[in-house]
Short mmCIF file of C-alpha atoms in Angstrom, two decimals:
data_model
loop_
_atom_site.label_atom_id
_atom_site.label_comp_id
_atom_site.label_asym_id
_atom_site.label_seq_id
_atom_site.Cartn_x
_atom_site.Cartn_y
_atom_site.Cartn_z
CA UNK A 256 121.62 125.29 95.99
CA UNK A 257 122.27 122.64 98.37
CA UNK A 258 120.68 119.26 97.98
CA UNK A 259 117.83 118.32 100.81
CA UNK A 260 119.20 115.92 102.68
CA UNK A 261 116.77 113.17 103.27
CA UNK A 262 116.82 110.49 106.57
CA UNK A 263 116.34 107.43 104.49
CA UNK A 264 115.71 105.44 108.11
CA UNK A 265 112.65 108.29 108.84
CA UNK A 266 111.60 107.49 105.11
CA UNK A 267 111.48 103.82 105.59
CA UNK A 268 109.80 104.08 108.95
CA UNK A 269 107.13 106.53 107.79
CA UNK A 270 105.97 103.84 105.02
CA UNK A 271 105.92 101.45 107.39
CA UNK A 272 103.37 103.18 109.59
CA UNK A 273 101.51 103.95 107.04
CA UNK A 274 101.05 101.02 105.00
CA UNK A 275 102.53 98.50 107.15
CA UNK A 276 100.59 98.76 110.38
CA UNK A 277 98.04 96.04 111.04
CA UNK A 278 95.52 98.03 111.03
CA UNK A 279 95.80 99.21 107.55
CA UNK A 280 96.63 95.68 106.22
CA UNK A 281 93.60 94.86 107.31
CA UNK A 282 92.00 97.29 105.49
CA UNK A 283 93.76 96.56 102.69
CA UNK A 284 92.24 93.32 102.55
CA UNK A 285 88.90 93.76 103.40
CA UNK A 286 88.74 95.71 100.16
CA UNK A 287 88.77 92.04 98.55
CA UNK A 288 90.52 90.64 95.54
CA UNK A 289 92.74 93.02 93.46
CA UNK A 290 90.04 93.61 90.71
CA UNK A 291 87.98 94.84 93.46
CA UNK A 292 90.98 97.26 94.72
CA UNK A 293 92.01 98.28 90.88
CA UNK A 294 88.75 99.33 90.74
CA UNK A 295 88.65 101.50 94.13
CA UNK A 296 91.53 103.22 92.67
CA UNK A 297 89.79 103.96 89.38
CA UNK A 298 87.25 105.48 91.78
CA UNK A 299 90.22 107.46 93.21
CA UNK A 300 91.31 108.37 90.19
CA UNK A 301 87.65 109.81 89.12
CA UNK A 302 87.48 106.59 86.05
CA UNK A 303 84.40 105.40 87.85
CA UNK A 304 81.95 106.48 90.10
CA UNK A 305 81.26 104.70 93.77
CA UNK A 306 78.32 102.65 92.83
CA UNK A 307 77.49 101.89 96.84
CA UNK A 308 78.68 103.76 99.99
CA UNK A 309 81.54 100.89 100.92
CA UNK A 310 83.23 101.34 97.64
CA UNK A 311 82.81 105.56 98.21
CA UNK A 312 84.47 105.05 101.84
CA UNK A 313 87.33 102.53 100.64
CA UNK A 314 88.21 104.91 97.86
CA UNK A 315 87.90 108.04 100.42
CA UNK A 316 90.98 105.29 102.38
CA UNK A 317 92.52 104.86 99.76
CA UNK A 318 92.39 108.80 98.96
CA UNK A 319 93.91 109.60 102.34
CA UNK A 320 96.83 106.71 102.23
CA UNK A 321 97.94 107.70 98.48
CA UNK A 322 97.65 111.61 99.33
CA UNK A 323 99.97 110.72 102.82
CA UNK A 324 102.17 108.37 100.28
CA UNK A 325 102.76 110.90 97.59
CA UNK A 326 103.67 113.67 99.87
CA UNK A 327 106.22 110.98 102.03
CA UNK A 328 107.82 110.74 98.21
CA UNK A 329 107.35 113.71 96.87
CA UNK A 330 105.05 113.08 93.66
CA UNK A 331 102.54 115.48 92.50
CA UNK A 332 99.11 113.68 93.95
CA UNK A 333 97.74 115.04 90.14
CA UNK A 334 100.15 113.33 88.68
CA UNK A 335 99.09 110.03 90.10
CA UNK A 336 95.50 110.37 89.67
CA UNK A 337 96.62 110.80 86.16
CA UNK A 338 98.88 107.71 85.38
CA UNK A 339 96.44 105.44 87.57
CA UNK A 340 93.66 106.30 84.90
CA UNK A 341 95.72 103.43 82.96
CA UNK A 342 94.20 99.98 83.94
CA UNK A 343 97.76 98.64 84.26
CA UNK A 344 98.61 101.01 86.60
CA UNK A 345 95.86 100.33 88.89
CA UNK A 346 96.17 96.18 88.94
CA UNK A 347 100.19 97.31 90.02
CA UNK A 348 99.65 99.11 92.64
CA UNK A 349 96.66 96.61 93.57
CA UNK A 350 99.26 94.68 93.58
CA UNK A 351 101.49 96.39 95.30
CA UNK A 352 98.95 97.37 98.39
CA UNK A 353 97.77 93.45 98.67
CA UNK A 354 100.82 91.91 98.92
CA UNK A 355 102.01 94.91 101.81
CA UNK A 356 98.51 93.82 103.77
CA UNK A 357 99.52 90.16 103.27
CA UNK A 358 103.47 90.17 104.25
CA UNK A 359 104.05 93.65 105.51
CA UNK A 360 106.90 95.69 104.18
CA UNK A 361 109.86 93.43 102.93
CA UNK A 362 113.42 93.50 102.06
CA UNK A 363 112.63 93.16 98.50
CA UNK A 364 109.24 93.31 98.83
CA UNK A 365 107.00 90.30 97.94
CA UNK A 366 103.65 90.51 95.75
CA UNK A 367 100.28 89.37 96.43
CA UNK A 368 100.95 87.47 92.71
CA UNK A 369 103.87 88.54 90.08
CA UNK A 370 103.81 91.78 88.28
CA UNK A 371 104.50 90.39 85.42
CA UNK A 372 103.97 86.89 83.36
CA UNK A 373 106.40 86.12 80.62
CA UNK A 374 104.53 83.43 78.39
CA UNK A 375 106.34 81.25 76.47
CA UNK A 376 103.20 80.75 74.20
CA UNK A 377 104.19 77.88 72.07
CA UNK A 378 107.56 76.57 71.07
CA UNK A 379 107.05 76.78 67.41
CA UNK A 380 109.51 78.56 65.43
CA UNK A 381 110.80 79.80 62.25
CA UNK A 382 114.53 80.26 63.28
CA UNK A 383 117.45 78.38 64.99
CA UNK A 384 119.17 80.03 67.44
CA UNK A 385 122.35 78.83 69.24
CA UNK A 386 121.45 79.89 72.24
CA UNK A 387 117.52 79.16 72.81
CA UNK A 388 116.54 77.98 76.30
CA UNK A 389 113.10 76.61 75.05
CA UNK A 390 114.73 74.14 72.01
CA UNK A 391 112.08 76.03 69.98
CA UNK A 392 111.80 74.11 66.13
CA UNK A 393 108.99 73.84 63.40
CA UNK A 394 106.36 72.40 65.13
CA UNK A 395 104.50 73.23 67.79
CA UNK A 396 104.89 70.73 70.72
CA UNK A 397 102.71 67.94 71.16
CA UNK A 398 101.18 69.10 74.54
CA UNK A 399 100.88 72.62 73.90
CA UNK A 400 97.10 74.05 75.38
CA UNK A 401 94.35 74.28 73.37
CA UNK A 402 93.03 77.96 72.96
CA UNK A 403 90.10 77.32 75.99
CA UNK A 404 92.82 76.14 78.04
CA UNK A 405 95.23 79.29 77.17
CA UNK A 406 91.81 81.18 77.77
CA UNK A 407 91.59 79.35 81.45
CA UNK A 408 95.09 79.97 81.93
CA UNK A 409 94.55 83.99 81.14
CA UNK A 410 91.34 84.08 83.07
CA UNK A 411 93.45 82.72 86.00
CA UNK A 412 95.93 85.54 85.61
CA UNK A 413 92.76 87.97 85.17
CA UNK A 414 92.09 87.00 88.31
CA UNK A 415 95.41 87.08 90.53
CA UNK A 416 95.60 90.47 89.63
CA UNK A 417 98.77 90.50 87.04
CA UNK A 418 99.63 93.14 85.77
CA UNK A 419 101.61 92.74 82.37
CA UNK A 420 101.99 89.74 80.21
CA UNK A 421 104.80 89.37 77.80
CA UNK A 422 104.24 86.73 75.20
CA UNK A 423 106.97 84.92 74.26
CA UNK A 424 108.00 81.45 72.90
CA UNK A 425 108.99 80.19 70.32
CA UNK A 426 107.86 82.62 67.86
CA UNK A 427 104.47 83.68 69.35
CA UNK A 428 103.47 85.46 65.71
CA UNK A 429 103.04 81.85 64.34
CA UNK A 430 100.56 80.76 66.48
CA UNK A 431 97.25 81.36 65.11
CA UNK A 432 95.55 81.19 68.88
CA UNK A 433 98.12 84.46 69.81
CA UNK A 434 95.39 87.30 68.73
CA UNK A 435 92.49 86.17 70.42
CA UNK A 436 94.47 85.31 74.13
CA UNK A 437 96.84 88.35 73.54
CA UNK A 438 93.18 90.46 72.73
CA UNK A 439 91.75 89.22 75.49
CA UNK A 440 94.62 90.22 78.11
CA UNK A 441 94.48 94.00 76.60
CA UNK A 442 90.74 93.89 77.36
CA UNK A 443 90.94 93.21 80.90
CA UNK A 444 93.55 96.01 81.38
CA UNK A 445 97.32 93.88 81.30
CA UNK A 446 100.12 95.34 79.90
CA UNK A 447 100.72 93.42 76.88
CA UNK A 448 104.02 93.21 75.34
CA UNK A 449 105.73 90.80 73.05
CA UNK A 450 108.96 89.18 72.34
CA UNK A 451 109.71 88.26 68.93
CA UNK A 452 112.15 87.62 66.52
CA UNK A 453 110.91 90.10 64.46
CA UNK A 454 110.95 88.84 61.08
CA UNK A 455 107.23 88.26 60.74
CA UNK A 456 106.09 92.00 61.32
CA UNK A 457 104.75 93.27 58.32
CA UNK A 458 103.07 96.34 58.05
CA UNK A 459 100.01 94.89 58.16
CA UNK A 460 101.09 92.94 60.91
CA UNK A 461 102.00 95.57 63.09
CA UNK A 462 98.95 97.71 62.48
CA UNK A 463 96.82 94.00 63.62
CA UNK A 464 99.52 94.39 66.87
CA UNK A 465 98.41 98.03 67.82
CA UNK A 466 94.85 97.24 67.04
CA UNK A 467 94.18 94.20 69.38
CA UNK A 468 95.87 96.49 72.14
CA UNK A 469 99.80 95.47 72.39
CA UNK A 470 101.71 98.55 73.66
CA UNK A 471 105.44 97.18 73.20
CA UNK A 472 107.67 95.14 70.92
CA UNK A 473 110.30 94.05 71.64
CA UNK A 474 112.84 92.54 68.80
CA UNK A 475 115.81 90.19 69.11
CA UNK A 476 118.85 91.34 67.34
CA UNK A 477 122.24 90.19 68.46
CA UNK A 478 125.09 92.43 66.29
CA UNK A 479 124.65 95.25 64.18
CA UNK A 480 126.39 93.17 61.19
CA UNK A 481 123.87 91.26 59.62
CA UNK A 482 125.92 87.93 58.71
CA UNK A 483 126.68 87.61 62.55
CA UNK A 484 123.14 87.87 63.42
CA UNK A 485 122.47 85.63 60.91
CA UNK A 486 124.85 83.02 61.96
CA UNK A 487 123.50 83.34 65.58
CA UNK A 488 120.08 82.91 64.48
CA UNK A 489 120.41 79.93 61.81
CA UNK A 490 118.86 81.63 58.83
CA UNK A 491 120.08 83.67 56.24
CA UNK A 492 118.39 87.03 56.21
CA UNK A 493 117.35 87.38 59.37
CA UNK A 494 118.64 90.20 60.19
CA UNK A 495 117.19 92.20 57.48
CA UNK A 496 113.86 90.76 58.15
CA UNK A 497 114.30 91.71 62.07
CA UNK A 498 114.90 95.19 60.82
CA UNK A 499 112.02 95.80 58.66
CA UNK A 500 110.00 94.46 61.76
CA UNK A 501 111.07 97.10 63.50
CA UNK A 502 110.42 100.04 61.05
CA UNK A 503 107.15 98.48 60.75
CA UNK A 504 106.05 98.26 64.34
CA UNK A 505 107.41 101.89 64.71
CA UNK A 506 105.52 103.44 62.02
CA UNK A 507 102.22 102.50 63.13
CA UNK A 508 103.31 103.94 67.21
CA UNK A 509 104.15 100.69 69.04
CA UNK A 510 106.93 101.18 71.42
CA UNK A 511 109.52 99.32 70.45
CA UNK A 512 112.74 97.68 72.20
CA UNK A 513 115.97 95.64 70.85
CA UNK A 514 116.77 92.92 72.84
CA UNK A 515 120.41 92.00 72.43
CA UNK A 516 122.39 88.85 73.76
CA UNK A 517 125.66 89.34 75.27
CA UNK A 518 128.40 86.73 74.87
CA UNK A 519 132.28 86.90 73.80
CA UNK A 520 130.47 86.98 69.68
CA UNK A 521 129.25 90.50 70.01
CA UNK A 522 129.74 92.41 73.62
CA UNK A 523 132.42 94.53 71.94
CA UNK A 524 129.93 95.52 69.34
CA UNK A 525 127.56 97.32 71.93
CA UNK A 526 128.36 100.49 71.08
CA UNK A 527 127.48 99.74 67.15
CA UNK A 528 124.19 98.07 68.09
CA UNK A 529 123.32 100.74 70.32
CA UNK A 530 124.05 103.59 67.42
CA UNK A 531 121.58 101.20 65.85
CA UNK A 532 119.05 101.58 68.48
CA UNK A 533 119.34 105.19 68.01
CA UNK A 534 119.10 104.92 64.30
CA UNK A 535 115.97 103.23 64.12
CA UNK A 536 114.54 105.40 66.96
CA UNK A 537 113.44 102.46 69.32
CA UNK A 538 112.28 103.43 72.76
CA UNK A 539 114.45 100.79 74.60
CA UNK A 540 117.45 98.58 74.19
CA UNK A 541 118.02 95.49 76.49
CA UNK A 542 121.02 93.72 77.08
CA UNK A 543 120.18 90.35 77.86
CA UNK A 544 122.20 87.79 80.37
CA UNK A 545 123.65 85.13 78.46
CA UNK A 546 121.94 81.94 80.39
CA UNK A 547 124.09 78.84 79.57
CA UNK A 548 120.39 76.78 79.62
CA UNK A 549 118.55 74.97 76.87
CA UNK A 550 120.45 74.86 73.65
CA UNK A 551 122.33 77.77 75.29
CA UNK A 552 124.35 75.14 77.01
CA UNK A 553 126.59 74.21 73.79
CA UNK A 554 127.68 77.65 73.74
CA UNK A 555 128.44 77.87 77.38
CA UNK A 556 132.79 79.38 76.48
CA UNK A 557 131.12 82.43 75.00
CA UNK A 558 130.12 83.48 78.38
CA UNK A 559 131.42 86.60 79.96
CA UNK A 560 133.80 86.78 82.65
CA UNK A 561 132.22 88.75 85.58
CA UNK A 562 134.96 91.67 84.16
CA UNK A 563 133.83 91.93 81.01
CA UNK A 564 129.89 91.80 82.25
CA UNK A 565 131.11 94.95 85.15
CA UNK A 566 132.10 96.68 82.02
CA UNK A 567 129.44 96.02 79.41
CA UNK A 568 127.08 97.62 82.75
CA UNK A 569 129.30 100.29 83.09
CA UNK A 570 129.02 101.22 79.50
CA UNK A 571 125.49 100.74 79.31
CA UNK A 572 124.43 103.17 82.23
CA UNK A 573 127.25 105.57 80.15
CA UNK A 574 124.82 105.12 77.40
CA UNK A 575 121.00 105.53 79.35
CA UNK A 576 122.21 108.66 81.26
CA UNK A 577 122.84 110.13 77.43
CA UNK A 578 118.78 110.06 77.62
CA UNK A 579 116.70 109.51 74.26
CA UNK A 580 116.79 105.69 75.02
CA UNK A 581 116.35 103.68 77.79
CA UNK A 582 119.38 100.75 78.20
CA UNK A 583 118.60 98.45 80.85
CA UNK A 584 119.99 95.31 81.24
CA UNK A 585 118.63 91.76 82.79
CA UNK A 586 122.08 91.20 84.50
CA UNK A 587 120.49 92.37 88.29
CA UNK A 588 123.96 93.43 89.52
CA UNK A 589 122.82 96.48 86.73
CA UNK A 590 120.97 97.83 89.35
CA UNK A 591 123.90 98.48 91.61
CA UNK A 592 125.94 100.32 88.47
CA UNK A 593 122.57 102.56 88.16
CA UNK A 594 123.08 103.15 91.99
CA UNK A 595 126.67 103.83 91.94
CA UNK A 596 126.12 106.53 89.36
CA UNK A 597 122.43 107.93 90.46
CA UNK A 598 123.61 110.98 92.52
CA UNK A 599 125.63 111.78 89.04
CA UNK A 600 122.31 111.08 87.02
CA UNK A 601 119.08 110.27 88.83
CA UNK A 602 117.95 107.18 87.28
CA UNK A 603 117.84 103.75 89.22
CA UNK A 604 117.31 100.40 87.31
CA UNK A 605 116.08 98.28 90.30
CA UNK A 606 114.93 95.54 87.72
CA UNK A 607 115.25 94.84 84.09
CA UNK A 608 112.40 96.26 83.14
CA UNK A 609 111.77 99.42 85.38
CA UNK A 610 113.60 102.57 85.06
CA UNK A 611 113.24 105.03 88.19
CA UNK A 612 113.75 108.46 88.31
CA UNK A 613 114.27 109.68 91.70
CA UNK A 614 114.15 113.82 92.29
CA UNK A 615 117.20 115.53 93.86
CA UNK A 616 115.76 116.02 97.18
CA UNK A 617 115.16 112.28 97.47
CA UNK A 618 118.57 111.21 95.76
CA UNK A 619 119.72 109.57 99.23
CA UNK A 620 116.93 106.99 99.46
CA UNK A 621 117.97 105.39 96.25
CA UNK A 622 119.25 102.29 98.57
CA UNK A 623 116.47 102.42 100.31
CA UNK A 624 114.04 102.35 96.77
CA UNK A 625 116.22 99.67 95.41
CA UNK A 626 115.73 96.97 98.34
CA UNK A 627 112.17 97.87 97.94
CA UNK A 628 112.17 96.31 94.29
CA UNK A 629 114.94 94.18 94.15
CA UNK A 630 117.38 93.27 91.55
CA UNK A 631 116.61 89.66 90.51
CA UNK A 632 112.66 89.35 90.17
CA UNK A 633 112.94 85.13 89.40
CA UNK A 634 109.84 84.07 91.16
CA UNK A 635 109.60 87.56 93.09
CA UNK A 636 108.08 89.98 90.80
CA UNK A 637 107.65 87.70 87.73
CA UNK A 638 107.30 84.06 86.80
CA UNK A 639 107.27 82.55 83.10
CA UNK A 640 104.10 79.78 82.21
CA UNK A 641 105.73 77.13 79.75
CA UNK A 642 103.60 76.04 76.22
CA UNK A 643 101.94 73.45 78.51
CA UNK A 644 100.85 75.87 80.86
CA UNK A 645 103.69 74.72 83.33
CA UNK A 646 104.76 77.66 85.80
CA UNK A 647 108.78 77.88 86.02
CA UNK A 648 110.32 81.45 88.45
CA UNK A 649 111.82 82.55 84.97
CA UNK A 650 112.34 81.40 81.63
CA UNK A 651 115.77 81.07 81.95
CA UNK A 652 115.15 78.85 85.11
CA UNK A 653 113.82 75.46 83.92
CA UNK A 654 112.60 74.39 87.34
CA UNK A 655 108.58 73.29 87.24
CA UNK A 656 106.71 74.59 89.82
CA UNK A 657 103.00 73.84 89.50
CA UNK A 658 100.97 73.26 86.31
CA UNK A 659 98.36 76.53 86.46
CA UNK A 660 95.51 74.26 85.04
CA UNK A 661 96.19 71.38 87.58
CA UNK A 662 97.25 73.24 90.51
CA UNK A 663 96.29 76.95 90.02
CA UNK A 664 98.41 80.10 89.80
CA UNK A 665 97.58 82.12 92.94
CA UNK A 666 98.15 78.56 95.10
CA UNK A 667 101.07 77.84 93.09
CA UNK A 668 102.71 81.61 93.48
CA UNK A 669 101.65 81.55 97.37
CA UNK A 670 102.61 78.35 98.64
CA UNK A 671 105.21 76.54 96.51
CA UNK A 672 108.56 75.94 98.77
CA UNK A 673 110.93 76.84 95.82
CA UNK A 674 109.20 80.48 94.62
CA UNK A 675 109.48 81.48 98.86
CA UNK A 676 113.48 80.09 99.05
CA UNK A 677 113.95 82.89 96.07
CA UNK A 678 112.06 85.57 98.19
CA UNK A 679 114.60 85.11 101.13
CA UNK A 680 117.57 86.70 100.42
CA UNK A 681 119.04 86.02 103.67
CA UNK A 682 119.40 82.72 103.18
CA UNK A 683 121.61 81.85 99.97
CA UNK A 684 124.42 82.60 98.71
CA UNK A 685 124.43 86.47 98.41
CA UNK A 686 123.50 86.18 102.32
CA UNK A 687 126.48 88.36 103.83
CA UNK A 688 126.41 91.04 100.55
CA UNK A 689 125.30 94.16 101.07
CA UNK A 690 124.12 94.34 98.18
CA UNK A 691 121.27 91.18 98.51
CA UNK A 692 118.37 92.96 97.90
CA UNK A 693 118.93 95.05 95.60
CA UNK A 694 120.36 92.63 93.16
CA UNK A 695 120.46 89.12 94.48
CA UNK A 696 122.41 87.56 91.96
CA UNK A 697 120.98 86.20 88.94
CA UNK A 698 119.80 82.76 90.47
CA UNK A 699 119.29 80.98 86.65
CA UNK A 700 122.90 81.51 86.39
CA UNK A 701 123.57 80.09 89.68
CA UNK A 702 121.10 76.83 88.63
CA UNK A 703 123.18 76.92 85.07
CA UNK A 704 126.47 76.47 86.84
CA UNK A 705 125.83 75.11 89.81
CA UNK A 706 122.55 73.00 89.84
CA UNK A 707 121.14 75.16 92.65
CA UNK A 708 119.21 78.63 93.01
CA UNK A 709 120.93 79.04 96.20
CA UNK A 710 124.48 78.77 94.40
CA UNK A 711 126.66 81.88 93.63
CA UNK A 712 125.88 83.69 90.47
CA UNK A 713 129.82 83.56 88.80
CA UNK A 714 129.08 86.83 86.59
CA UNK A 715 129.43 88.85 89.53
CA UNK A 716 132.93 90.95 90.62
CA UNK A 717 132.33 89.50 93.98
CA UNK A 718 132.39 85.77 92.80
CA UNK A 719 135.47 86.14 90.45
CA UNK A 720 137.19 83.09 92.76
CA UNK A 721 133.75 81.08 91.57
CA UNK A 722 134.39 81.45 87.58
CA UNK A 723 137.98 81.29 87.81
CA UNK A 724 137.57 77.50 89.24
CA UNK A 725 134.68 77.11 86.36
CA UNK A 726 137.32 78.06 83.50
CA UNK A 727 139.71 75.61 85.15
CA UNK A 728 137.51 73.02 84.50
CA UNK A 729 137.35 72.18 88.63
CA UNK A 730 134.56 72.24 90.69
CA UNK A 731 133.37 74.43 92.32
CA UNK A 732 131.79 74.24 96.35
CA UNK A 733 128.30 75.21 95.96
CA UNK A 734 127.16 77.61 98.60
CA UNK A 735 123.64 77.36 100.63
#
């Protein structure tokens, strides 16, 4: 049977009219803040009842927009009544709708605040690793927040609407203030995740983990040999420990990921590591972008060359379209592998930590879906809040934007000059790809090398002239 051939420009168009006309925007925002519009679409999706006649007519506008919505894509409208029954789902496409209303429909498309929070909770930890961008140790830092303040800082998120926080640090299990903020965000409805080494997660651990409401794990392990993990990491027995974590948080029904560092050490081990994966039945493996940042920086020669990286993706979307696991990685030039291949397949990765599965009839507008989200999310779609509750685009980008207890997050996400350069695509480096939007480049890469987010990102194919001057040892132009 022949494929339905879709007119991506109709597509486009018809969203726009529908959720990018003014007079809908302004809709959109007179339903107020995006608790107040998470909880018109609980209404929609029959959670609550209206409790006054405003709230019963939003959610009947809301009703009419997501029904016109679902048929322009093609999802079953009972299918997403069901999946916006989860809280999460609701602040997303709160999300979603506000930041439409406040900046129309954009090429990627910009949030009302970031999706997602990575939280580098403390930087207190119990290994060494070579390549750590926070210069984690022992002790906690000196000016790390007190648990009211990490309480302010969540409240602040509460309130901008996030949708998933990922605590991270540091080792976030050795923080004793971790259950009560990480209980907290579960309780307003976030997504929360964690990023750990793993070697702390006992069984009784792990059961604590599901209990306070943390729905993934996700568990650094760089090779599948245990004395090269263990090197990488600094301690002896790591790896084993990281392991048993993993069993453990899978036997009491967390989802669980592997997060995996690439460099020259272990890239040619993927296909070990992800027979791993398999093995111990996670739900995810990530293959991280080696950032030369933090202590990462003394390691910078066992970087990739944008070859090898091209076919570590190429592998890796080999590996996803197997199905049983999703393989994603944070390199955002991913995203135009999963493109190249999604006619073959039908899954898009337009960021690291979204899989998409488009339907046949809709196979064409995979472009079109991928500009939409975007490739590199660096102040875009997420943001990362430091120990001190300092707000940097990404963790692997140590530029400080705002301090959320000084300056607050929604001013700091709307109106600081360096988060909006990283929203305009057209105006950096990857300005004349044709690719900008729906990867971008990885701009901590470009900041690593270069000392500017508006520099080329050397890892890609396109930029091979780039890291062929940087393993010369000459400069290299930088690009704005």
């Amino acid at each position: 049977m022949r494929r339905k051939e879709l007119d991506v420009p109709k597509l486009i168009n018809a969203v726009r009219r529908l959720l990018g006309n003014p007079i809908t925007r302004m809709a959109i925002k007179k339903m107020g803040e995006p608790k107040d519009i998470a909880r018109i679409l609980g209404i929609y999706a029959g959670v609550y009842e209206a409790p006054s006649i405003k709230e019963e007519l939003m959610a009947d506008l809301v009703t009419r927009l997501l029904k016109k919505a679902s048929e322009k894509f093609g999802v079953d409208e009972e299918v997403l009544r069901e999946k916006l029954k989860d809280p999460y789902i609701r602040r997303g496409i709160a999300n979603i709708l506000l930041g439409i209303a406040y900046y129309g429909i954009t090429r990627p498309q910009k949030l009302y605040a970031p999706f997602m929070v990575v939280w580098d909770f403390t930087k207190q930890c119990n290994l060494k690793c070579k390549h750590c961008y926070a210069n984690a140790g022992p002790r906690p830092a000196p000016d790390e927040l007190t648990l009211d303040e990490k309480l302010e800082v969540l409240r602040q998120l509460d309130e901008a609407g996030v949708a998933a926080v990922s605590f991270s640090g540091g080792e976030p299990l050795v923080n004793k203030d971790f259950w009560k903020v990480a209980e907290e965000a579960a309780k307003v409805g976030m997504y929360v995740s964690i990023a750990t080494n793993g070697t702390l997660i006992t069984r009784g651990i792990a059961e604590r983990l599901k209990k306070i409401g943390v729905r993934y794990v996700e568990v650094s392990l760089d090779s599948p040999y245990p004395e090269v993990h263990d090197e990488f990491r600094g301690i002896r027995g790591a790896w084993e420990a990281a392991v048993k974590g993993i069993r453990n948080a899978k036997s009491v029904g967390l989802e669980v990921g592997i997060a995996t560092t690439v460099t020259k050490l272990n890239y040619r081990d993927l296909p070990e590591m992800i027979e791993l994966a398999r093995e111990l039945k996670v739900n995810r493996f990530i293959a991280f972008n080696f950032i030369p940042t933090g202590r990462g920086r003394d390691i910078v020669n066992l970087d990739l060359s944008p070859k090898e990286r091209e076919e570590v993706l190429e592998y890796l979307y080999k590996e996803w379209s197997k199905g049983g696991l999703q393989v994603f990685s944070t390199a955002p030039m991913y995203a135009i592998v999963s493109l190249k291949h999604v006619d073959e397949n039908g899954i898009l990765s337009p960021t690291h930590f979204a899989e998409l599965v488009i339907p046949e009839e809709y196979m064409s507008a995979g472009f079109a879906l991928g500009e939409f989200l975007g490739g590199c999310g660096a102040g875009r779609i997420y943001c990362s809040i430091e120990h001190n509750g300092d707000v940097q685009p990404c963790v692997f980008l140590p530029i400080k934007v705002g301090n959320v207890l000084r300056d607050g997050f929604l001013n700091i996400w709307h109106n600081n000059p360096i988060l909006q350069t990283l929203r305009d695509r057209d105006h950096y480096a990857c300005s004349k790809c044709p690719y900008r939007y729906i990867c971008g480049g990885c701009r901590a890469r470009a900041y690593a090398y270069f000392g500017s987010i508006k520099a080329p990102d050397p890892s890609c194919s396109m930029n091979e002239k780039y890291w062929k001057l940087l393993v010369e040892g000459r400069k290299t132009p930088i690009i704005h």
